[in-house]
Amino acid sequence: MDEPGVHLMANHGYCSQELVNLFLMGYAAQNVFNNTIDLDGKILKGTREQRDIGFLTLYEYYKVYEVGSYLKNPSAGIWVICSESHYSVLFSKAGTSCNPHSVSQLYYYDSLGNQDSLYHLTVSPDSGIESRDDDPPLELCIRTLWRDASVDWNGADPLL
């Protein structure tokens, strides 16, 4: 970990970003940007290389922080999603990275949602859809990678 005194478990029993990064990257970096940033002489460490499993978060939509391209573009086409105070998963059944400039067929699973089946989503980038705060949180997370994308829930009701 980058700082002494940092814990893997955060307040209220939530896992910290360091714990999520430990699972995703094999080391407990505090940040999700690429490489390092020099902030007035203090070196902040992020992701060192592209990973198999990526990370998208609602916090990026709200401009709390920015996820770097290494975690946004995982080689296996699987993303851990941090939204609404818990984690879920978005993935491509192709098992390969997705091009953020072409239509992608994705699947979503949230263990807290008591789902009987996966949600099938069709993401069409550059559709001119501007995000609004009242859009489903998953769509806001998706648009941090697929800019201005439309998200078709393929007949399912969007998760709000």
Coordinates of C-alpha atoms in Angstrom, one line a residue:
M1 CA 0.0 0.0 0.0
D2 CA 1.1 3.5 -0.7
E3 CA 0.5 5.1 2.7
P4 CA 1.1 3.8 6.2
G5 CA -2.0 3.4 8.2
V6 CA -4.3 2.6 5.3
H7 CA -6.6 -0.4 5.8
L8 CA -8.1 -2.8 3.4
M9 CA -11.5 -2.5 5.1
A10 CA -13.0 1.0 5.1
N11 CA -15.6 2.6 7.3
H12 CA -18.8 0.6 7.9
G13 CA -17.2 -2.6 6.8
Y14 CA -16.9 -1.6 3.2
C15 CA -13.9 -2.8 1.2
S16 CA -11.4 0.0 0.4
Q17 CA -10.2 0.8 -3.1
E18 CA -6.9 -0.8 -2.1
L19 CA -8.6 -4.1 -1.5
V20 CA -10.5 -4.0 -4.8
N21 CA -7.2 -3.2 -6.5
L22 CA -5.5 -6.1 -4.7
F23 CA -8.0 -8.4 -6.3
L24 CA -7.9 -6.8 -9.7
M25 CA -4.1 -6.2 -10.0
G26 CA -2.4 -8.3 -7.4
Y27 CA -1.2 -5.3 -5.4
A28 CA -3.0 -2.8 -3.2
A29 CA -2.5 0.5 -5.0
Q30 CA -4.7 3.4 -3.7
N31 CA -5.6 4.7 -7.1
V32 CA -7.1 3.6 -10.4
F33 CA -5.3 5.9 -12.8
N34 CA -2.5 4.7 -15.0
N35 CA 1.1 4.7 -13.7
T36 CA 2.1 7.4 -11.2
I37 CA 1.3 11.1 -10.7
D38 CA 3.6 13.6 -9.0
L39 CA 1.4 15.8 -6.9
D40 CA 3.7 18.6 -5.6
G41 CA 6.5 16.1 -4.8
K42 CA 4.2 13.4 -3.5
I43 CA 4.1 10.3 -5.8
L44 CA 0.7 8.7 -6.2
K45 CA 0.7 5.2 -7.5
G46 CA -1.9 3.7 -9.9
T47 CA -2.2 0.8 -12.2
R48 CA 1.1 -0.3 -13.9
E49 CA -0.3 -2.2 -16.9
Q50 CA -3.4 -3.4 -18.6
R51 CA -5.3 -6.1 -16.7
D52 CA -7.5 -9.0 -17.6
I53 CA -10.3 -7.7 -15.4
G54 CA -11.2 -4.0 -15.4
F55 CA -13.0 -1.5 -13.3
L56 CA -15.8 1.1 -14.0
T57 CA -17.3 3.3 -11.3
L58 CA -20.1 5.7 -10.8
Y59 CA -17.6 7.9 -9.0
E60 CA -16.0 8.7 -12.3
Y61 CA -19.3 9.9 -13.7
Y62 CA -19.5 12.3 -10.7
K63 CA -15.9 13.3 -11.3
V64 CA -14.6 12.1 -8.0
Y65 CA -11.7 10.3 -9.8
E66 CA -10.8 9.0 -13.2
V67 CA -10.2 5.4 -14.0
G68 CA -7.2 4.9 -16.4
S69 CA -7.2 3.1 -19.7
Y70 CA -5.5 0.1 -18.2
L71 CA -8.5 -0.7 -16.1
K72 CA -11.1 0.6 -18.5
N73 CA -9.9 -1.7 -21.3
P74 CA -9.3 -5.1 -19.8
S75 CA -8.0 -7.9 -22.0
A76 CA -10.7 -10.3 -21.0
G77 CA -13.7 -8.0 -21.4
I78 CA -14.8 -8.2 -17.8
W79 CA -15.4 -5.2 -15.5
V80 CA -16.0 -4.9 -11.8
I81 CA -18.7 -2.2 -11.4
C82 CA -18.7 0.0 -8.4
S83 CA -22.1 1.7 -8.2
E84 CA -24.6 2.4 -5.4
S85 CA -22.3 1.3 -2.6
H86 CA -21.7 -2.2 -3.8
Y87 CA -19.9 -4.2 -6.5
S88 CA -21.3 -6.1 -9.5
V89 CA -20.0 -7.4 -12.8
L90 CA -20.3 -6.5 -16.5
F91 CA -18.8 -8.8 -19.1
S92 CA -18.6 -9.8 -22.7
K93 CA -19.2 -13.5 -23.4
A94 CA -16.6 -13.3 -26.1
G95 CA -13.9 -13.2 -23.4
T96 CA -11.9 -10.6 -25.2
S97 CA -11.5 -6.8 -24.9
C98 CA -14.3 -4.7 -26.3
N99 CA -13.7 -1.8 -28.7
P100 CA -15.2 1.3 -27.1
H101 CA -15.9 2.6 -30.6
S102 CA -18.1 -0.3 -31.8
V103 CA -21.4 -1.9 -30.7
S104 CA -20.8 -4.4 -27.8
Q105 CA -23.0 -7.2 -26.5
L106 CA -22.5 -7.2 -22.7
Y107 CA -24.0 -9.1 -19.8
Y108 CA -24.6 -7.8 -16.3
Y109 CA -24.9 -9.6 -13.0
D110 CA -25.6 -8.1 -9.5
S111 CA -25.6 -10.7 -6.7
L112 CA -27.6 -8.3 -4.5
G113 CA -30.3 -8.0 -7.2
N114 CA -31.6 -11.5 -6.6
Q115 CA -31.4 -12.1 -10.4
D116 CA -32.6 -15.3 -11.9
S117 CA -30.7 -14.6 -15.2
L118 CA -28.2 -12.2 -16.7
Y119 CA -29.2 -8.9 -18.1
H120 CA -28.2 -8.7 -21.8
L121 CA -27.2 -5.2 -22.8
T122 CA -26.4 -3.8 -26.2
V123 CA -24.1 -0.8 -26.0
S124 CA -23.9 1.5 -29.0
P125 CA -21.2 4.1 -28.6
D126 CA -21.2 7.6 -30.0
S127 CA -25.0 7.7 -30.2
G128 CA -25.2 11.3 -29.0
I129 CA -26.9 10.3 -25.7
E130 CA -25.9 12.7 -23.0
S131 CA -25.9 11.3 -19.5
R132 CA -28.3 12.8 -17.0
D133 CA -28.2 12.3 -13.2
D134 CA -31.6 10.4 -13.4
D135 CA -30.3 7.8 -15.8
P136 CA -29.8 4.3 -14.4
P137 CA -26.5 4.2 -12.5
L138 CA -25.2 1.3 -14.6
E139 CA -25.7 3.3 -17.8
L140 CA -23.7 6.2 -16.2
C141 CA -20.9 3.8 -15.4
I142 CA -21.0 2.3 -19.0
R143 CA -20.7 5.8 -20.5
T144 CA -17.5 6.5 -18.7
L145 CA -16.0 4.1 -21.2
W146 CA -18.4 4.1 -24.1
R147 CA -18.9 7.9 -24.5
D148 CA -22.4 9.1 -25.4
A149 CA -23.6 5.5 -25.7
S150 CA -27.1 4.3 -25.9
V151 CA -27.8 1.2 -23.8
D152 CA -30.5 -1.2 -24.9
W153 CA -31.7 -3.5 -22.1
N154 CA -33.1 -5.9 -24.8
G155 CA -36.6 -6.0 -23.3
A156 CA -35.7 -5.9 -19.6
D157 CA -36.6 -3.1 -17.4
P158 CA -33.5 -0.9 -16.7
L159 CA -32.2 -1.2 -13.1
L160 CA -32.7 2.1 -11.4

